[in-house]
Short mmCIF file of C-alpha atoms and ligand atoms in Angstrom, two decimals:
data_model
loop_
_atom_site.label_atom_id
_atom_site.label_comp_id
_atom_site.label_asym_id
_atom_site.label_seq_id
_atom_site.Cartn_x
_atom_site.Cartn_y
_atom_site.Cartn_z
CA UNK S 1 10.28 8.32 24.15
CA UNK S 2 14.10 7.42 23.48
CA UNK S 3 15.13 5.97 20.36
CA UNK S 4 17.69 3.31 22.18
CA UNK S 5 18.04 0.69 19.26
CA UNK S 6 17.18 0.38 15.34
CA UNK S 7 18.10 -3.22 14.21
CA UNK S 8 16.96 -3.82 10.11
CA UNK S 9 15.90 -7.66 9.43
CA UNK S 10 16.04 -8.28 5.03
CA UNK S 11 13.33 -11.38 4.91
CA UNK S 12 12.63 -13.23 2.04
CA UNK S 13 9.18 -14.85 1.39
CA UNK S 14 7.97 -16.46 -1.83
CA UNK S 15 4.49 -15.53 -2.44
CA UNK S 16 1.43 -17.59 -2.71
CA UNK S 17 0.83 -16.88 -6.84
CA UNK S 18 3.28 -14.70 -9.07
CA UNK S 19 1.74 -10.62 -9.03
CA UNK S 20 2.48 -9.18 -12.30
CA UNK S 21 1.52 -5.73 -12.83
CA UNK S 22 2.49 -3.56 -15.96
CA UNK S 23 5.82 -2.68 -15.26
CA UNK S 24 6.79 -6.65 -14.12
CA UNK S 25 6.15 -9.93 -12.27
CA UNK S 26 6.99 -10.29 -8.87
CA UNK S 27 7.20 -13.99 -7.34
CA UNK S 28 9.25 -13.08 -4.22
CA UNK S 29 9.08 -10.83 -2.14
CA UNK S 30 12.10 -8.51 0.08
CA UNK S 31 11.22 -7.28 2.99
CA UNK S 32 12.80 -5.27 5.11
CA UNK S 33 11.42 -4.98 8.95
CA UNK S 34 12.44 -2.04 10.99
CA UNK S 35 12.24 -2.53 14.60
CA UNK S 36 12.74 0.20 16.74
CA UNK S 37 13.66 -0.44 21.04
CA UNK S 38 13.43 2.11 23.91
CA UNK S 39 11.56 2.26 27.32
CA UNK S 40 11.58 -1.11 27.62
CA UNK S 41 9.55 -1.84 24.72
CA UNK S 42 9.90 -2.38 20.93
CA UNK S 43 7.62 -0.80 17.76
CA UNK S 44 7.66 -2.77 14.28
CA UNK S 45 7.40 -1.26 10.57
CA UNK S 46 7.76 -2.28 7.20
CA UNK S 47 9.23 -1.06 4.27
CA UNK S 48 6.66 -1.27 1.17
CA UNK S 49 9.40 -0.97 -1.69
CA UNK S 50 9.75 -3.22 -4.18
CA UNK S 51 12.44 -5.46 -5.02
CA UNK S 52 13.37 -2.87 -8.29
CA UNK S 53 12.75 -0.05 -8.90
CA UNK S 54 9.82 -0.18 -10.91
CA UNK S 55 7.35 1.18 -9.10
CA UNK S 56 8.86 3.68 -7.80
CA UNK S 57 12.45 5.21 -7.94
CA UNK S 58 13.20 2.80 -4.72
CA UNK S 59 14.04 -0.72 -3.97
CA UNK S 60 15.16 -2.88 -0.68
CA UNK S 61 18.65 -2.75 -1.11
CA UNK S 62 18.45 1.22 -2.05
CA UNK S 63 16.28 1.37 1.24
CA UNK S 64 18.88 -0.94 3.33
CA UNK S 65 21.22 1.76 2.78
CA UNK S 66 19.35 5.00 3.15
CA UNK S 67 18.01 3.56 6.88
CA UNK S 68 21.23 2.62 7.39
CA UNK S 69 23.41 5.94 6.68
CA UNK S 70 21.10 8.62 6.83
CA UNK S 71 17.30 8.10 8.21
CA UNK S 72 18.25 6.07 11.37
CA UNK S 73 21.24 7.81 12.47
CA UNK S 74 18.76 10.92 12.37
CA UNK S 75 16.52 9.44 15.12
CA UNK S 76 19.16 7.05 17.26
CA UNK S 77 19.55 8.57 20.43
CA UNK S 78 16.68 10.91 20.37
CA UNK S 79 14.31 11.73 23.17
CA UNK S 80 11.38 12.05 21.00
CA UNK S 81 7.95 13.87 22.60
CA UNK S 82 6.02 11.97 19.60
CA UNK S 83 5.98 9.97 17.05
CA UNK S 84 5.12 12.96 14.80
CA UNK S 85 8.66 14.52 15.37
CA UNK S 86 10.36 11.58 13.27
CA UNK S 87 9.15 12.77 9.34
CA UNK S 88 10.61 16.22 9.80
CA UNK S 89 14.17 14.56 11.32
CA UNK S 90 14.28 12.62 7.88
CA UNK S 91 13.11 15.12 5.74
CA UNK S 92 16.00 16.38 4.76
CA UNK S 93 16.78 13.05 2.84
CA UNK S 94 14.89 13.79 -0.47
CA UNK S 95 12.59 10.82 -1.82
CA UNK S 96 13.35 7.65 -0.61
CA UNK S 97 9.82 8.05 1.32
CA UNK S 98 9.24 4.03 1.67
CA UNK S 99 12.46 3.51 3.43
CA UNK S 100 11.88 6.27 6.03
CA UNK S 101 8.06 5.52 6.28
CA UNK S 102 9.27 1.93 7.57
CA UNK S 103 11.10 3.38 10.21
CA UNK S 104 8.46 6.50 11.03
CA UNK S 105 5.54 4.02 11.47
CA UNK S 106 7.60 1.56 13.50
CA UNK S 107 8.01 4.65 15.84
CA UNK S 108 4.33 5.23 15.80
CA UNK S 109 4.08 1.19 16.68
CA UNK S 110 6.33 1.56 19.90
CA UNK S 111 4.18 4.87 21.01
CA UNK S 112 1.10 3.01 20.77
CA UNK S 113 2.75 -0.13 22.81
CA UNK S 114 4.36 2.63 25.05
CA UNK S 115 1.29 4.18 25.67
CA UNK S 116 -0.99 0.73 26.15
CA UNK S 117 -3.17 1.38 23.15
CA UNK S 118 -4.21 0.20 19.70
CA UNK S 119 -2.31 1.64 17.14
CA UNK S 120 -5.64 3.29 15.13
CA UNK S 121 -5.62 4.88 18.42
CA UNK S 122 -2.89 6.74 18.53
CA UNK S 123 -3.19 7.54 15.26
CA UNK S 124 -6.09 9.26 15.70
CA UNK S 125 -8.58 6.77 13.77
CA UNK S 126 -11.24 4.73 15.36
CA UNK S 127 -14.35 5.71 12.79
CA UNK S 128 -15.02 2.34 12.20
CA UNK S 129 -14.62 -1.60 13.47
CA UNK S 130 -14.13 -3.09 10.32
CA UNK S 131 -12.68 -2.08 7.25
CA UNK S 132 -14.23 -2.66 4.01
CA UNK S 133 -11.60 -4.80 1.96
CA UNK S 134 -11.14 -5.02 -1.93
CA UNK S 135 -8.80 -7.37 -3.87
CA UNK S 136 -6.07 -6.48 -6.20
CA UNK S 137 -6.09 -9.23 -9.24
CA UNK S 138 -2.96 -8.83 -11.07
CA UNK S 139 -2.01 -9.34 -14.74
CA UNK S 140 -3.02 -13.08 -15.68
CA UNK S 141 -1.90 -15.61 -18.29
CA UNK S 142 -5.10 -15.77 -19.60
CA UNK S 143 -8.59 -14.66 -19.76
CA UNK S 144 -10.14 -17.64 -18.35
CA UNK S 145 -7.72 -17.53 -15.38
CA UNK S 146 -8.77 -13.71 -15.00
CA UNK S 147 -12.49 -14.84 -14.33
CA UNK S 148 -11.72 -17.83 -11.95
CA UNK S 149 -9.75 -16.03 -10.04
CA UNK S 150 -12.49 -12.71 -9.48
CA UNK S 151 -15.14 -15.81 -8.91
CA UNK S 152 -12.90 -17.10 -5.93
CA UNK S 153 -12.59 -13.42 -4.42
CA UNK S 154 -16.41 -12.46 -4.99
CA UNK S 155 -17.23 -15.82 -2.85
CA UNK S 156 -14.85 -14.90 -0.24
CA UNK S 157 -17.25 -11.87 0.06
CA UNK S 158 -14.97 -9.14 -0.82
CA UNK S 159 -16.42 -6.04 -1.90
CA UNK S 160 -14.57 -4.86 -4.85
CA UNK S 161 -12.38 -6.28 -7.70
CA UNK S 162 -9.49 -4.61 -8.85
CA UNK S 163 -7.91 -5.89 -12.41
CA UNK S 164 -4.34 -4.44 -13.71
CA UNK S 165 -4.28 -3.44 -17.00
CA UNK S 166 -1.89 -2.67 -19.50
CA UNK S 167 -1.56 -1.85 -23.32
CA UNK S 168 -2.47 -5.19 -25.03
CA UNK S 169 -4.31 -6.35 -21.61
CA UNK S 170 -7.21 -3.70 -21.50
CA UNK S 171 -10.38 -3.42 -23.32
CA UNK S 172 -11.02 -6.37 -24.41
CA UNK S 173 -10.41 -7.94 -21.23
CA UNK S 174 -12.46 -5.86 -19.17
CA UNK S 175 -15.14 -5.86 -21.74
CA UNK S 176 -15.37 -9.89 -20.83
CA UNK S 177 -14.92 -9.65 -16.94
CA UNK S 178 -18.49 -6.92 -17.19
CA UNK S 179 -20.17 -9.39 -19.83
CA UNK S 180 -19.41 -11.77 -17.00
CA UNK S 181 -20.12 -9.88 -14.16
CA UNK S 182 -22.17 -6.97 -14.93
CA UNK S 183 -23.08 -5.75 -11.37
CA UNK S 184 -19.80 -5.80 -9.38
CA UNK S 185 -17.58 -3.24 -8.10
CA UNK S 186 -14.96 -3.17 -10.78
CA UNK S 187 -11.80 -1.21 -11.42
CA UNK S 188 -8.56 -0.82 -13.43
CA UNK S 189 -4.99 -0.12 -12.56
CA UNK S 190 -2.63 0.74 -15.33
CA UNK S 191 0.14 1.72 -12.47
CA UNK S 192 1.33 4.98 -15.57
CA UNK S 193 1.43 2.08 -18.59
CA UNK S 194 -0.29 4.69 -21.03
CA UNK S 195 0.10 8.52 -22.15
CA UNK S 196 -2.07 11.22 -23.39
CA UNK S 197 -1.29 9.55 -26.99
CA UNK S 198 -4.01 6.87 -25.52
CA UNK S 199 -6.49 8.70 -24.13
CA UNK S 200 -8.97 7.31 -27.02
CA UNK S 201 -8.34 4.11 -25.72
CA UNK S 202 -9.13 5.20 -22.20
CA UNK S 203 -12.28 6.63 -23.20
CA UNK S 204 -13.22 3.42 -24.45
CA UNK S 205 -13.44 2.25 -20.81
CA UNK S 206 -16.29 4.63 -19.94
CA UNK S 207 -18.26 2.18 -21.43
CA UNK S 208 -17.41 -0.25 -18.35
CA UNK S 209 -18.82 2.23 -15.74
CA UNK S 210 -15.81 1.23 -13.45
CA UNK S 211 -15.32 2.58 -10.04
CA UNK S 212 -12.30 4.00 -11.06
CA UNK S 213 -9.24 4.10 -13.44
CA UNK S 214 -5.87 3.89 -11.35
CA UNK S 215 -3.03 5.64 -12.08
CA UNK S 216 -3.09 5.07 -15.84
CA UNK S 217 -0.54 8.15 -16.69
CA UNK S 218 3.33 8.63 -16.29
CA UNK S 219 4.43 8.56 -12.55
CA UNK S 220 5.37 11.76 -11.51
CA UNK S 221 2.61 13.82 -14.17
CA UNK S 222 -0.31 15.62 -12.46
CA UNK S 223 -0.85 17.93 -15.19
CA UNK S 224 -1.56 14.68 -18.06
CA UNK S 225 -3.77 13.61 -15.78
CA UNK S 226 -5.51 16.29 -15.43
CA UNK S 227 -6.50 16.83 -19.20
CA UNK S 228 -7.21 13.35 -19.51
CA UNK S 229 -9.83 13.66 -16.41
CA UNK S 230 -11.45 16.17 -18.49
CA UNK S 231 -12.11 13.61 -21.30
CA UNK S 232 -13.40 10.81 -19.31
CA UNK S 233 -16.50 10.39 -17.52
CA UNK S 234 -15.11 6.87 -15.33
CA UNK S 235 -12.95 9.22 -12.50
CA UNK S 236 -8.97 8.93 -12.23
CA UNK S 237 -7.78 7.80 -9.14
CA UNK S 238 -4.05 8.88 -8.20
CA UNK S 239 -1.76 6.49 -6.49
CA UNK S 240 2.20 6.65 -7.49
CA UNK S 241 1.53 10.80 -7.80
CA UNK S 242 0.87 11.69 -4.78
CA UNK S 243 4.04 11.02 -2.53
CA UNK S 244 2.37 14.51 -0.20
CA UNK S 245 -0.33 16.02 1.11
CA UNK S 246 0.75 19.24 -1.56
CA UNK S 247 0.78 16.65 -4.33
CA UNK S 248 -3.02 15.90 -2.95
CA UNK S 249 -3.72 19.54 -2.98
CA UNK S 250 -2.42 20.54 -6.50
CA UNK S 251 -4.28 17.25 -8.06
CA UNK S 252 -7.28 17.93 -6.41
CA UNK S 253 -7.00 21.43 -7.31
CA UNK S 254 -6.19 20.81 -10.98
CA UNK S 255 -9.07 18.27 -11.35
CA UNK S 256 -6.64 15.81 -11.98
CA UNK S 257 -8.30 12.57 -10.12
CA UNK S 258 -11.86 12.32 -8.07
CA UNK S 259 -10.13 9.91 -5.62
CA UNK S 260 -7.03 8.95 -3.95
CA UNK S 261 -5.06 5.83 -2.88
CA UNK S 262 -3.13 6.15 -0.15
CA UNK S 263 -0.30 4.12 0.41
CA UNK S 264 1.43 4.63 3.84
CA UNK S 265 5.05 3.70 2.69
CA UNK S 266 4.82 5.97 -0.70
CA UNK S 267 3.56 9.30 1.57
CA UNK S 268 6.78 8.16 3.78
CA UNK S 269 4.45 6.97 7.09
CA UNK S 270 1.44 8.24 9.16
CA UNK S 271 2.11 11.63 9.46
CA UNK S 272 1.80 12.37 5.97
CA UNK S 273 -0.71 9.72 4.89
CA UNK S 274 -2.91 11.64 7.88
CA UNK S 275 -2.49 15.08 6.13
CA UNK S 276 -3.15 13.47 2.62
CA UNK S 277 -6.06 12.02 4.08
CA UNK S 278 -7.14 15.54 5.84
CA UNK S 279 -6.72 17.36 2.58
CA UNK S 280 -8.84 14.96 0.50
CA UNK S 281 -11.43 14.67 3.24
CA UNK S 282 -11.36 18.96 3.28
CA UNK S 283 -11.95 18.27 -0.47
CA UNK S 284 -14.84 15.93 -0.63
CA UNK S 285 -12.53 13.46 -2.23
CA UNK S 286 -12.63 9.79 -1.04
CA UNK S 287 -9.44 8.07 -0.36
CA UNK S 288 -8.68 4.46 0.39
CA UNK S 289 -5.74 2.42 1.34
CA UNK S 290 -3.18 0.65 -1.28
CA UNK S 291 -1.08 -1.74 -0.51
CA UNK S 292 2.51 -3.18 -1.81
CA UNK S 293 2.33 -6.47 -1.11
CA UNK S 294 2.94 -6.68 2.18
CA UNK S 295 4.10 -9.21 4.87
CA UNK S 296 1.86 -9.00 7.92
CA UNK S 297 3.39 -6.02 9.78
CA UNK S 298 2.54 -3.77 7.19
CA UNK S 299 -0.72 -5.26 6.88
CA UNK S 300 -1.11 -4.36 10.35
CA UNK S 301 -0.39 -1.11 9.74
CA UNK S 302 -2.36 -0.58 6.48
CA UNK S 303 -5.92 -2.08 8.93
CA UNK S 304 -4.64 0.89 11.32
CA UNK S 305 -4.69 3.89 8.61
CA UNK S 306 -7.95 2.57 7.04
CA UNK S 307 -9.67 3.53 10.35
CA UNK S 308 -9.49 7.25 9.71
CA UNK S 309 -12.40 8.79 8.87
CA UNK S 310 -12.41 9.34 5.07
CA UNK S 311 -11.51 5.99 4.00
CA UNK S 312 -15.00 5.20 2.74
CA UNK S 313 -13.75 3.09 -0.33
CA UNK S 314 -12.84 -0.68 -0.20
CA UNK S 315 -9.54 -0.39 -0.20
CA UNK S 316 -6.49 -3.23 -0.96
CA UNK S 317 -5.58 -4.51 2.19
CA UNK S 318 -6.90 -8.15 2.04
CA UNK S 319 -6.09 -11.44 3.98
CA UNK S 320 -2.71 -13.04 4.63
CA UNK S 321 -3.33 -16.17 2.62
CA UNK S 322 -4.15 -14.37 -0.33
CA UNK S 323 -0.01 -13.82 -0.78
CA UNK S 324 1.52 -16.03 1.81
CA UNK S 325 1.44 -19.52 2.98
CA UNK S 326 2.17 -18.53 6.32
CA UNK S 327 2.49 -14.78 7.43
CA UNK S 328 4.81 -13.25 9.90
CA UNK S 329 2.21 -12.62 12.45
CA UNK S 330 -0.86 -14.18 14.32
CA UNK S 331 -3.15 -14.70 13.97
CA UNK S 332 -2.97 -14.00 9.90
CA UNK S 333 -4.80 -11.24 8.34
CA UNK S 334 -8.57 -12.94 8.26
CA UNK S 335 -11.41 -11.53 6.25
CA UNK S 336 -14.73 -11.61 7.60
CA UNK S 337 -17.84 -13.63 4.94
CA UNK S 338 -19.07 -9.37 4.37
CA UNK S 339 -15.34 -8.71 2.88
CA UNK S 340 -14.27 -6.97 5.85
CA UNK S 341 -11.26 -7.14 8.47
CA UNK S 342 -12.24 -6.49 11.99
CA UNK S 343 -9.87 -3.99 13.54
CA UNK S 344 -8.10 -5.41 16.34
CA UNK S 345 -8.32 -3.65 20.20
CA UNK S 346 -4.77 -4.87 21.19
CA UNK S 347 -1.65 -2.47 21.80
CA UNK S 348 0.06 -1.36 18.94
CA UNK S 349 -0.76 -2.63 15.53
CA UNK S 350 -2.49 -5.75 17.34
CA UNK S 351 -1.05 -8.79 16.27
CA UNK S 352 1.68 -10.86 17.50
CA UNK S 353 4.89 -11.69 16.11
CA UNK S 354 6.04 -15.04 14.67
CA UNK S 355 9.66 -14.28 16.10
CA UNK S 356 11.05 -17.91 14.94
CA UNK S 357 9.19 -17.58 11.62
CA UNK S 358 10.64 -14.29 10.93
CA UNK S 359 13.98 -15.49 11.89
CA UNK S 360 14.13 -18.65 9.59
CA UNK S 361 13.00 -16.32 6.48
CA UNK S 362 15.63 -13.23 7.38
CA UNK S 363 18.72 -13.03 5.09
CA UNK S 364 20.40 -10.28 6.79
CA UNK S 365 20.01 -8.05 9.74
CA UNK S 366 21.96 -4.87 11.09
CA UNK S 367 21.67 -3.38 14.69
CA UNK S 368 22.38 0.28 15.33
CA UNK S 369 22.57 1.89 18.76
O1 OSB I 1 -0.33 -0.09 -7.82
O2 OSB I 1 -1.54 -0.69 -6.20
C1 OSB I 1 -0.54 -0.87 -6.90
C2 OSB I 1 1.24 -4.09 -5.84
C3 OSB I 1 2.55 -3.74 -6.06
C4 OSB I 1 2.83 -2.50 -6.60
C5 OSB I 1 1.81 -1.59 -6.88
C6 OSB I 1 0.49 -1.93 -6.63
C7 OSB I 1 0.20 -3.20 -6.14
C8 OSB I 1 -1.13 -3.70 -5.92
C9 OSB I 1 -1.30 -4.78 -4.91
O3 OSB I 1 -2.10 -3.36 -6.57
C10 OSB I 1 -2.04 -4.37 -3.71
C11 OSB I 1 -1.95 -5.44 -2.66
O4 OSB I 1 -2.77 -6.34 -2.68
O5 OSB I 1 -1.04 -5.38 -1.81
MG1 MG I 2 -1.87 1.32 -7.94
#
């Protein structure tokens, strides 16, 4: 498979309703597409960064540039013998794992196409038809507001709820989303708003018998979240940590979470999000899939990776209108009345693209090759 042609496509959507987490509000969202060309045929990826670097150390523009002058120069040109070979050609570039995961999984997209099959295909997935889907409720302006909105999603039928949390935004809330609804699936991401100095605090949320506690430590610490495991009963699950399947194994191996997010753009694409997945599954630890936001491409994608076997939880990939008044692909992303997505059977990640659509929201795009 030769790389013939990389062209980069900056899009700019507004979303449906403003998603504010603890580190910021997001009411826009910049996307950058990656398309990839060769043998006649073209693959499609997203990048899952934000638009600052809150998150995560990276951002569009900061990805912009690193596809530009170092990850796609790496792979233009190339005869590749799989999409596997392009995370070691960029892995020289340290960090920066969204930017080249957009461009590794839009490889993986044009094998699949090359090859005639569905993308959870080639990825080696396939244990299941549908995915079980959760929603992700971010920070709201009130309380009242909180509870509407989990009321809308448990109708819809999906199968968990998700709430953000942060310091001032925490127990009390929770304590009147359970007093509300005492029987759902119900979990907390702090996305690494606390430290160890609030572990009391944390404890306090044992009370809530939640599925899970996200993230609720500093970014890049393993080892703090590790000793506050030890002190809770509800288990820690680790999303912005674990960047690699070694992050997976030192967490797991410190007792530092009992489950893991994975999130294809912040392992840097498939390859690694497969070996996360492989060392969790080894482990007897669950994993399920994050998302970022995304426009329907990485949506796509996300259904894809949540085929693999060990992806038991609901995980955050939910429909298109949830964030966007019209998506980039079609059909949208469409939830079934059980809260799940059925996987589609069509080559590559399975949907098509809205080519004028896309090109009415892009704000910039860049060829190479
Ligand atoms: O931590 O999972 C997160 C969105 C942006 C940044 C970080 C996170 C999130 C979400 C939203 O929770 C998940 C989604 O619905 O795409
Ligand atoms: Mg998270």
């Amino acid at each position: 498979m030769r790389i013939e042609r990389v062209t980069l496509r900056h899009i700019r959507m507004p979303l449906v309703h403003f998603f504010e987490t603890s580190f910021g509000r997001t009411t826009e969202r910049d996307i950058i597409l990656v398309e990839v060309a060769g043998e006649g045929a073209s693959g499609w990826g997203e990048v899952t960064a934000g638009e600052s670097p809150f998150y995560n150390e990276e951002w569009t523009d900061s990805a912009w540039l690193i596809l530009r002058d170092y990850a796609i120069p790496r792979v233009l040109g190339r005869d590749l013998a799989s999409a596997e070979d392009v995370a070691p050609l960029t892995a020289h570039i340290r960090g920066h794992k969204m930017a080249r995961g957009g461009l590794e999984a839009a490889v993986w997209d044009l094998a699949a196409r090359l090859a005639g099959q569905p993308l959870w295909k080639t990825i080696g997935g396939g244990a299941r038809r549908e995915i079980p889907c959760g929603v992700s409720i971010g920070i709201q302006n009130s309380v009242d507001q909180l509870l509407e909105k989990i009321e809308r999603e448990l109708a819809a039928g999906y199968q968990r709820i998700k709430m953000k949390i942060k310091p001032g935004w925490d127990v009390d809330v929770i304590r009147q989303v359970r007093a509300r609804f005492p029987a759902i699936k119900l979990m907390a991401d702090a996305n690494s708003a606390y430290t160890l100095d609030d572990a009391a605090r944390l404890k306090q949320l044992d009370e809530f018998y939640l599925m899970m506690i996200e993230q609720p430590l500093a970014h890049d610490d393993i080892i703090d979240h590790a000793v506050l495991q030890a002190k809770l009963d509800t288990p820690i699950c680790l999303d912005e940590c674990i960047r690699s399947a070694h992050h997976a194994e030192q967490a797991i191996r410190l007792h530092a979470c009992g489950i893991i997010n994975i999130k294809l753009g912040r392992v840097g694409g498939f390859r690694e999000a497969r070996r996360v997945h492989d060392v969790a599954q080894a482990a007897g630890v669950p994993v399920w899939c994050g998302g970022m936001l995304e426009s329907g491409v990485g949506r796509a994608h996300n259904i894809a990776l949540s085929t693999l076997p060990n992806f038991v939880l609901p995980g955050d990939v939910s429909a298109s209108k949830r964030y966007w008044a019209r998506d980039i692909i079609v059909p949208p992303v469409e939830t079934t009345p059980q809260g799940t997505i059925r996987v589609s059977d069509e080559p590559g990640f399975g949907y098509d693209l809205d080519r004028d659509y896309i090109r009415s929201v892009t704000i910039r795009e860049e060829s190479a090759g």
